[in-house]
JSON list of C-alpha atoms in Angstrom, two decimals:
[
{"chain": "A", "resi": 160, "resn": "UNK", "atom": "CA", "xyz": [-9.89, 21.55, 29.35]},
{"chain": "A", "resi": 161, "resn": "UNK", "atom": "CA", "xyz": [-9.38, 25.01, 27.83]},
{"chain": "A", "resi": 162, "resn": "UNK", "atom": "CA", "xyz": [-5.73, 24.50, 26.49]},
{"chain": "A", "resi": 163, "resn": "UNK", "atom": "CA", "xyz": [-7.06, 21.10, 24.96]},
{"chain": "A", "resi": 164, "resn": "UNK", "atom": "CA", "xyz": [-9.47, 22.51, 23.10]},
{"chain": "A", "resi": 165, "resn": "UNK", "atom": "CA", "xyz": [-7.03, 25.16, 21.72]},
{"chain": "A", "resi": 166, "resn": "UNK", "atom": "CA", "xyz": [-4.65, 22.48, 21.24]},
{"chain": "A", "resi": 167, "resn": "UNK", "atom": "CA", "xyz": [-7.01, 21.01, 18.81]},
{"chain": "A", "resi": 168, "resn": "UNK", "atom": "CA", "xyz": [-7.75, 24.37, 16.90]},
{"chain": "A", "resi": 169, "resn": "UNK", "atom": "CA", "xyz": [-4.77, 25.07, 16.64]},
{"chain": "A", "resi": 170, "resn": "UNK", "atom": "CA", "xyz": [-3.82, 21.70, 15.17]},
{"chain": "A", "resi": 171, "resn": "UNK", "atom": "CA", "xyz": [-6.97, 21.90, 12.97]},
{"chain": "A", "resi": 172, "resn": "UNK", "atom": "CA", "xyz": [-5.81, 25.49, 11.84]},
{"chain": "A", "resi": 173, "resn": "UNK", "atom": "CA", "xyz": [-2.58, 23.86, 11.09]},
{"chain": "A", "resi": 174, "resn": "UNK", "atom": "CA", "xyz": [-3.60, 21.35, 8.94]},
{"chain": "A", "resi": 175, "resn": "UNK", "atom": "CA", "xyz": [-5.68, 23.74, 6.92]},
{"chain": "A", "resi": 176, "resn": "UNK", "atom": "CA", "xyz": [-2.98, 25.40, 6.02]},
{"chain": "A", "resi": 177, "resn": "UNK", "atom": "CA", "xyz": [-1.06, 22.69, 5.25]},
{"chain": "A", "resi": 178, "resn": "UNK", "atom": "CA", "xyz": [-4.09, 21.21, 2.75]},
{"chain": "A", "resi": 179, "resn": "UNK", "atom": "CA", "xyz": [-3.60, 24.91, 1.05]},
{"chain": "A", "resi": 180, "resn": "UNK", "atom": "CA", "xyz": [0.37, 25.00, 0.97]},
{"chain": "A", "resi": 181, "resn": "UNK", "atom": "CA", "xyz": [1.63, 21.37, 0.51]},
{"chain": "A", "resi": 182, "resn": "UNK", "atom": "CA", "xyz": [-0.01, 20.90, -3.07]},
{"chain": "A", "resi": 183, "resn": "UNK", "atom": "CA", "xyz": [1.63, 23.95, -4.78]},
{"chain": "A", "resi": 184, "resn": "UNK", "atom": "CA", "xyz": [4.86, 23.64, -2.78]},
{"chain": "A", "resi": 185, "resn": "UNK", "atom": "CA", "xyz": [4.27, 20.19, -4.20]},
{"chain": "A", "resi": 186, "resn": "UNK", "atom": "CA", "xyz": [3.48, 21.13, -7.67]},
{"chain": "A", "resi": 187, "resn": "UNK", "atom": "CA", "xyz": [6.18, 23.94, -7.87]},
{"chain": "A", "resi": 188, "resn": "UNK", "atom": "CA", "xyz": [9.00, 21.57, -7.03]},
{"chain": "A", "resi": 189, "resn": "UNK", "atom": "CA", "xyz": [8.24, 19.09, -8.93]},
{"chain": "A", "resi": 190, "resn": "UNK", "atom": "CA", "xyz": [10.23, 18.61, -12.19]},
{"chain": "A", "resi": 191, "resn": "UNK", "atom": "CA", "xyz": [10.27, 15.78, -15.10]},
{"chain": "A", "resi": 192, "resn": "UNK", "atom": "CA", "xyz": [13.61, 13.69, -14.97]},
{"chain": "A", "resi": 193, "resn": "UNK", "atom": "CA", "xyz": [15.24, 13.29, -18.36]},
{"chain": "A", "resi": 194, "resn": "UNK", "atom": "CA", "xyz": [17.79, 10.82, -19.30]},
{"chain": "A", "resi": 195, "resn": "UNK", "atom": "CA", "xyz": [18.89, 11.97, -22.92]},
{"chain": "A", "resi": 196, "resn": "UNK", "atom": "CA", "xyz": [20.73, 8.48, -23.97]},
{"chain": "A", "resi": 197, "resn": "UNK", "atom": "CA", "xyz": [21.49, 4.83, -22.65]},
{"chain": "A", "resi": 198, "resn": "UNK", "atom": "CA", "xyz": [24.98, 6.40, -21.95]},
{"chain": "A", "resi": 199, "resn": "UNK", "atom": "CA", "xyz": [23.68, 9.27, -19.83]},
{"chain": "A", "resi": 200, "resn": "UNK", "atom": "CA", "xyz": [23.70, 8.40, -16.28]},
{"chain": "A", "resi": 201, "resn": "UNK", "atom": "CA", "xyz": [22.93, 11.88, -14.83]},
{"chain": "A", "resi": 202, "resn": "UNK", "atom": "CA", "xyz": [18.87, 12.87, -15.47]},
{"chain": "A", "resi": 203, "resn": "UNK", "atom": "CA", "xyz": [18.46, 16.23, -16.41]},
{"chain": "A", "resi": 204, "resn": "UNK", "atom": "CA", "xyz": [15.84, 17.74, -13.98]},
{"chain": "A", "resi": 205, "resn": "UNK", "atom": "CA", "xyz": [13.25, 20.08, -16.07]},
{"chain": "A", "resi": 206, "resn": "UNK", "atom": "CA", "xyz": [10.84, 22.34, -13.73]},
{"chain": "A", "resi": 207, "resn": "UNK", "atom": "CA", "xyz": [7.80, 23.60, -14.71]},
{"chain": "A", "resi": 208, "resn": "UNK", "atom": "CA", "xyz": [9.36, 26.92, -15.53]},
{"chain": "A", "resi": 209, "resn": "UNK", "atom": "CA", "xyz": [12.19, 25.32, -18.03]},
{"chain": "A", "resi": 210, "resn": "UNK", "atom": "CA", "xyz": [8.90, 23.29, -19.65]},
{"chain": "A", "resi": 211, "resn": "UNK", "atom": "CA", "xyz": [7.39, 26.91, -19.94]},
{"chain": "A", "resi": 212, "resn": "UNK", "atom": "CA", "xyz": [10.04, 28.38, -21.50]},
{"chain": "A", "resi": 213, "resn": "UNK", "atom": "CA", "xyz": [9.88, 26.05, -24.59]},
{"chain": "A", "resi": 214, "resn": "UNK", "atom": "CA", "xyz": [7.69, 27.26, -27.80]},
{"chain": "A", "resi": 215, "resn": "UNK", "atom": "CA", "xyz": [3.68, 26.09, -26.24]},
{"chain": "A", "resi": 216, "resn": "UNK", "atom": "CA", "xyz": [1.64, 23.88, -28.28]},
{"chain": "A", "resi": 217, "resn": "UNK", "atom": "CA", "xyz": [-1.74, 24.32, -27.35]},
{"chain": "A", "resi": 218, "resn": "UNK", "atom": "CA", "xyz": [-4.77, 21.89, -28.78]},
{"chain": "A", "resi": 219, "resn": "UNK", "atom": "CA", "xyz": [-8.53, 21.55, -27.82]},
{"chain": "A", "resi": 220, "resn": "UNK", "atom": "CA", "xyz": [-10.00, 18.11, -27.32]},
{"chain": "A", "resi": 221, "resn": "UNK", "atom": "CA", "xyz": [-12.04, 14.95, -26.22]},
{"chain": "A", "resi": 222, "resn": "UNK", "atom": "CA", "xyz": [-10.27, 12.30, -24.37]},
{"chain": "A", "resi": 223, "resn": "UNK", "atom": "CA", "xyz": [-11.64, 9.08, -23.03]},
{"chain": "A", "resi": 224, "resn": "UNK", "atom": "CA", "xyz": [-10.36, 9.99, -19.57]},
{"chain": "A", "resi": 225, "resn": "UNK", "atom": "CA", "xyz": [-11.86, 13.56, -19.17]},
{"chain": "A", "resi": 226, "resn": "UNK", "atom": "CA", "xyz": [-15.91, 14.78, -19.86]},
{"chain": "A", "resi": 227, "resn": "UNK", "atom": "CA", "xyz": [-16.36, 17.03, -22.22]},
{"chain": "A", "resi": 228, "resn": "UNK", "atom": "CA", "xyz": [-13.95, 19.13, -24.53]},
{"chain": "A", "resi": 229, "resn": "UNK", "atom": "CA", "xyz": [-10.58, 20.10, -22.42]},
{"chain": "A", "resi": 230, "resn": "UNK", "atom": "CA", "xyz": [-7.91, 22.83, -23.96]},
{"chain": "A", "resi": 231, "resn": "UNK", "atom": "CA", "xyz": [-3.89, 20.90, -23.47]},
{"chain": "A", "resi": 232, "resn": "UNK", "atom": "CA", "xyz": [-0.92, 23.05, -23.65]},
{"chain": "A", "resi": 233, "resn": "UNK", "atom": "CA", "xyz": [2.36, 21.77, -23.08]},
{"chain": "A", "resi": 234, "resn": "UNK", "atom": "CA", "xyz": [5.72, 21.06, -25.09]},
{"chain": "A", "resi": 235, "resn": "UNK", "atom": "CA", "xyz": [5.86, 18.69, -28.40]},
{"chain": "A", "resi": 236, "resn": "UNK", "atom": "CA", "xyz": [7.87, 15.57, -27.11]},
{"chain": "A", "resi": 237, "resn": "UNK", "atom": "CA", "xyz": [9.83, 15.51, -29.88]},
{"chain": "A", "resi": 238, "resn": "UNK", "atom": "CA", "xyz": [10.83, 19.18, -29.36]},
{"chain": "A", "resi": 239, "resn": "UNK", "atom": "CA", "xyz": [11.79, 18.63, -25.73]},
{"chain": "A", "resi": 240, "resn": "UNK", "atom": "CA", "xyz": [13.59, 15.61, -26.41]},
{"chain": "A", "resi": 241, "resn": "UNK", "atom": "CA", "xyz": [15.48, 17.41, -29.51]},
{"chain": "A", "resi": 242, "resn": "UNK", "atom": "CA", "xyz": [16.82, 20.05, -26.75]},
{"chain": "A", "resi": 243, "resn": "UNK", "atom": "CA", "xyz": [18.67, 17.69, -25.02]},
{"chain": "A", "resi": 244, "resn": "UNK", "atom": "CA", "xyz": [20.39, 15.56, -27.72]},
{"chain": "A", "resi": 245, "resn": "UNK", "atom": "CA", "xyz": [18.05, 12.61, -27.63]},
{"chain": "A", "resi": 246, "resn": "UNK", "atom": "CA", "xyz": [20.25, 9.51, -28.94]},
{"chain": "A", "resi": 247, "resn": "UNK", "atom": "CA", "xyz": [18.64, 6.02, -28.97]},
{"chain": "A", "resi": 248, "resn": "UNK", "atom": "CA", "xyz": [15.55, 4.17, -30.64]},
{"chain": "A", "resi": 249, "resn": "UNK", "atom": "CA", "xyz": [12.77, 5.18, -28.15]},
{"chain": "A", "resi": 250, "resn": "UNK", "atom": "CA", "xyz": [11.65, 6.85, -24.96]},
{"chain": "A", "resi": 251, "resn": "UNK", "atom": "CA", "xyz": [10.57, 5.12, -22.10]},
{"chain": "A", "resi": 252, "resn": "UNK", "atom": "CA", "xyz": [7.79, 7.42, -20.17]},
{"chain": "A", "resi": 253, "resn": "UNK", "atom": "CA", "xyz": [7.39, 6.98, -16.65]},
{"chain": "A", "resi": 254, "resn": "UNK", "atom": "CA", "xyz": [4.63, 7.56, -14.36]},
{"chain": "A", "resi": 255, "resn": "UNK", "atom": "CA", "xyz": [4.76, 8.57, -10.65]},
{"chain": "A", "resi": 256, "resn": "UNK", "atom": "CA", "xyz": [3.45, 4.97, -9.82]},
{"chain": "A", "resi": 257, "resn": "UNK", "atom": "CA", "xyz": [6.47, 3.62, -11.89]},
{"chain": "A", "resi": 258, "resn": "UNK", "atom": "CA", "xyz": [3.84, 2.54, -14.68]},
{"chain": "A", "resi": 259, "resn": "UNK", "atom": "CA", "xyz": [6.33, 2.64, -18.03]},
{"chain": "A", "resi": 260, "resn": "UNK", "atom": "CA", "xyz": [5.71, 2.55, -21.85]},
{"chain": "A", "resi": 261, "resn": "UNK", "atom": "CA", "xyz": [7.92, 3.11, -24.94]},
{"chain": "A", "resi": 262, "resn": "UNK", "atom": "CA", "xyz": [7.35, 4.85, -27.71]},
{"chain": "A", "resi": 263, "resn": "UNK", "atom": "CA", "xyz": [9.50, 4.81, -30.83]},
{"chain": "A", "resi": 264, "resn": "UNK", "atom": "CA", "xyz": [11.44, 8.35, -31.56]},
{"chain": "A", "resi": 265, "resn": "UNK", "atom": "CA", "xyz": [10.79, 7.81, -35.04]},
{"chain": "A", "resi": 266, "resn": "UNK", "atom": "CA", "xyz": [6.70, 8.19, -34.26]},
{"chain": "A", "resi": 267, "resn": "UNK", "atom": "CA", "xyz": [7.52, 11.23, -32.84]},
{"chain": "A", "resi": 268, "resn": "UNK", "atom": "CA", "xyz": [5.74, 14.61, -34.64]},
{"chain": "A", "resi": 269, "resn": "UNK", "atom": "CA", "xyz": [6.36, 18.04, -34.62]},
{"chain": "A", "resi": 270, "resn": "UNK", "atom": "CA", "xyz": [3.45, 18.46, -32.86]},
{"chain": "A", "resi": 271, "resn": "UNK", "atom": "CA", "xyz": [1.94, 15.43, -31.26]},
{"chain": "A", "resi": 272, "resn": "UNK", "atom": "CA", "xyz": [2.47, 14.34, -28.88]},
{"chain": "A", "resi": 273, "resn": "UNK", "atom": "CA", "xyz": [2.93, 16.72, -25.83]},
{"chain": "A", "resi": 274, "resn": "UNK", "atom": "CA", "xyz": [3.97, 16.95, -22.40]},
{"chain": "A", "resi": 275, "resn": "UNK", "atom": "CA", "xyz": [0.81, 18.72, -20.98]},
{"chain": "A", "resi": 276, "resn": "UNK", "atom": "CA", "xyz": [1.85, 21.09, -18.31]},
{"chain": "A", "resi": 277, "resn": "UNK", "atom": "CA", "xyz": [-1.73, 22.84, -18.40]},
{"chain": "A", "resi": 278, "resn": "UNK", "atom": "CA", "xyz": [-5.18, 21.56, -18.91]},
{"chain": "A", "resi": 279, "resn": "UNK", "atom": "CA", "xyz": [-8.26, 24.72, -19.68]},
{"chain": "A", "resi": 280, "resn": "UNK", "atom": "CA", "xyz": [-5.01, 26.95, -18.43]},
{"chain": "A", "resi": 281, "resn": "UNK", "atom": "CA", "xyz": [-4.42, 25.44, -15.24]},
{"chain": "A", "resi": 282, "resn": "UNK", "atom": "CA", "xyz": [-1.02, 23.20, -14.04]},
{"chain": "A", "resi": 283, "resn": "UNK", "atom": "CA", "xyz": [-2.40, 19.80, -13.03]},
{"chain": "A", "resi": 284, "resn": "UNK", "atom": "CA", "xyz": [-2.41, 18.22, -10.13]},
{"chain": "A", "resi": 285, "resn": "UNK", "atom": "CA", "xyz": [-1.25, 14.51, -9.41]},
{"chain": "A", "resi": 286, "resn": "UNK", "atom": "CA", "xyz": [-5.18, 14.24, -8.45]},
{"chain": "A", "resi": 287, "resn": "UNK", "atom": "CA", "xyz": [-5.72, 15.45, -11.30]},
{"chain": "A", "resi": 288, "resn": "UNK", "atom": "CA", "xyz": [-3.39, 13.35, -13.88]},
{"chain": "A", "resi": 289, "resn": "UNK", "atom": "CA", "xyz": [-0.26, 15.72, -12.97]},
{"chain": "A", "resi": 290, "resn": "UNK", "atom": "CA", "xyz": [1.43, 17.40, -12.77]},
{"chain": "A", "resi": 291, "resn": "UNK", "atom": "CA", "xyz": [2.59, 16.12, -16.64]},
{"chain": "A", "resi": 292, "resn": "UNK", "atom": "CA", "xyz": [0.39, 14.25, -18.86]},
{"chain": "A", "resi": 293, "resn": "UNK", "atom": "CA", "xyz": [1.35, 12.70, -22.43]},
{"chain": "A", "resi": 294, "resn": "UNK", "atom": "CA", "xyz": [-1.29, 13.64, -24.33]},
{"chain": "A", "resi": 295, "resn": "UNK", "atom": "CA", "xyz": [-2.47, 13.84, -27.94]},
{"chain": "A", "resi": 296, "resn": "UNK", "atom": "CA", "xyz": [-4.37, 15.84, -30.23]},
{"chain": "A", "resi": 297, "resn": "UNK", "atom": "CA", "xyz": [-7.11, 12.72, -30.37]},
{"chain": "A", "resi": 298, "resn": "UNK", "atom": "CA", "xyz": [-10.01, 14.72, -32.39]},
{"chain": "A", "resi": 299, "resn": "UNK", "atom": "CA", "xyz": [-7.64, 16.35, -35.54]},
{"chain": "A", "resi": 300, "resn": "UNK", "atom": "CA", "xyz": [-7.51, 12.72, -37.15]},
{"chain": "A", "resi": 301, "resn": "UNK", "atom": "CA", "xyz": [-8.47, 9.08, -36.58]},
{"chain": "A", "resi": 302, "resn": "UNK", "atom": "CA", "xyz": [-4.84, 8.16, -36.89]},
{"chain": "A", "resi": 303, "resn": "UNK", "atom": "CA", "xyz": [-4.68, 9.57, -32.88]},
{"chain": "A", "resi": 304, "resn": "UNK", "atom": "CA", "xyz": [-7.47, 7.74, -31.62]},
{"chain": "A", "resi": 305, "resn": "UNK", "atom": "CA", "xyz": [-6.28, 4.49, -31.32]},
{"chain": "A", "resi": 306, "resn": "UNK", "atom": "CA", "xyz": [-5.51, 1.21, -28.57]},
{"chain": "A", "resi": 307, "resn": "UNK", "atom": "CA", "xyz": [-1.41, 2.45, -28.82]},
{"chain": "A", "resi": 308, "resn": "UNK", "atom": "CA", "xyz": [-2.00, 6.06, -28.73]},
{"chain": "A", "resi": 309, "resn": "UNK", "atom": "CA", "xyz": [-4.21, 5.72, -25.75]},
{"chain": "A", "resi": 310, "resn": "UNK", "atom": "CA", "xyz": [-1.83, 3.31, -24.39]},
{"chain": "A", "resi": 311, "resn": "UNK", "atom": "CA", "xyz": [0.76, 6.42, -24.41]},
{"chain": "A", "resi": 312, "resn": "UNK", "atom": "CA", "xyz": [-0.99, 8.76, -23.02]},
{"chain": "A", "resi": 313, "resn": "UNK", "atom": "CA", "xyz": [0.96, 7.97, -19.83]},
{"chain": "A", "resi": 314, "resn": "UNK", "atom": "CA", "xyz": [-0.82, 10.77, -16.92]},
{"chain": "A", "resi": 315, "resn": "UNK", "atom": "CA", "xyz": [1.53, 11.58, -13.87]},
{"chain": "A", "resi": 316, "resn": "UNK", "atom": "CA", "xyz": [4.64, 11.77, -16.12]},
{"chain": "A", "resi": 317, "resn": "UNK", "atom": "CA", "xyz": [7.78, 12.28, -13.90]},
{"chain": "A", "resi": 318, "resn": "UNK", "atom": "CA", "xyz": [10.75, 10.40, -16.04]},
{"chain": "A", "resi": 319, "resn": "UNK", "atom": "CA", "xyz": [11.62, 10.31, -19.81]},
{"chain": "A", "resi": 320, "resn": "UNK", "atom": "CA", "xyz": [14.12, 7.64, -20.45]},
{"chain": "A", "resi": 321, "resn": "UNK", "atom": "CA", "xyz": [15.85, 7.79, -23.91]},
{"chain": "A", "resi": 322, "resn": "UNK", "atom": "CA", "xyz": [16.07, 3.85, -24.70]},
{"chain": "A", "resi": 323, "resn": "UNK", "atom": "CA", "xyz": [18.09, 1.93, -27.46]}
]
């Protein structure tokens, strides 16, 4: 009876650690796939470090998903997608649950939108909309705050698909 019950704390010790580890082994490996044209076949993989190392935009903001005002930081899609010789009509964003929209490269702005890395200084979780979230400045102008722009704001961002 002893060595079952230390069987079990051990296994309960176990998965503590696990609940601890797994989430930023998770998070730390995890990179956003980029295809850079229709004639690419090989993805670029970008980790979170490679994201980091790009200039930071960095906005404060409402969003209809989140309470309250929430500070994004992350890099401009359009700068990211500049980097790696982005040839074709649109990106297709994917999500980790393979839900996909397009936007048009030509909407693209300097600054808007971004690839969140961060939200109030923190990396996301996929819990928590990670661990990349499209996301725009939606309280600097009414022009952001619309059905489309919403619809973009694609959460658990894993693949960017440059689209013709």
């Amino acid at each position: 009876m002893a060595k079952d019950y230390h069987s079990r704390t051990w296994a309960f010790v176990f998965g503590l650690l696990m609940c601890w580890t797994v989430p930023a082994y998770a998070q730390s490996v995890m990179g956003l796939q980029v295809t850079a044209s229709p004639s690419h076949s090989a993805p670029v993989e970008l980790s979170l470090e490679a994201l980091d190392a790009f200039d930071q935009v960095t906005f404060t903001t409402t969003t209809i998903w989140t309470d309250g005002t929430v500070e994004f930081s992350g890099v401009p899609l359009k700068t990211l997608l500049e980097s790696v010789n982005a040839d074709g009509s649109a990106v297709e964003m994917v999500a980790l649950n393979d839900y996909a929209v397009s936007m048009s490269l030509d909407a693209l702005e300097d600054d808007a939108p971004i690839i969140a890395t961060r939200m109030n200084g923190e990396t996301m979780s996929v819990r928590d909309k990670g661990p990349y979230w499209v996301v725009f400045p939606y309280d600097s102008d009414p022009k952001y705050r619309t059905e489309t722009n919403y619809a973009l704001s694609i959460w658990q961002l894993n693949r960017l698909k440059v689209v013709d």
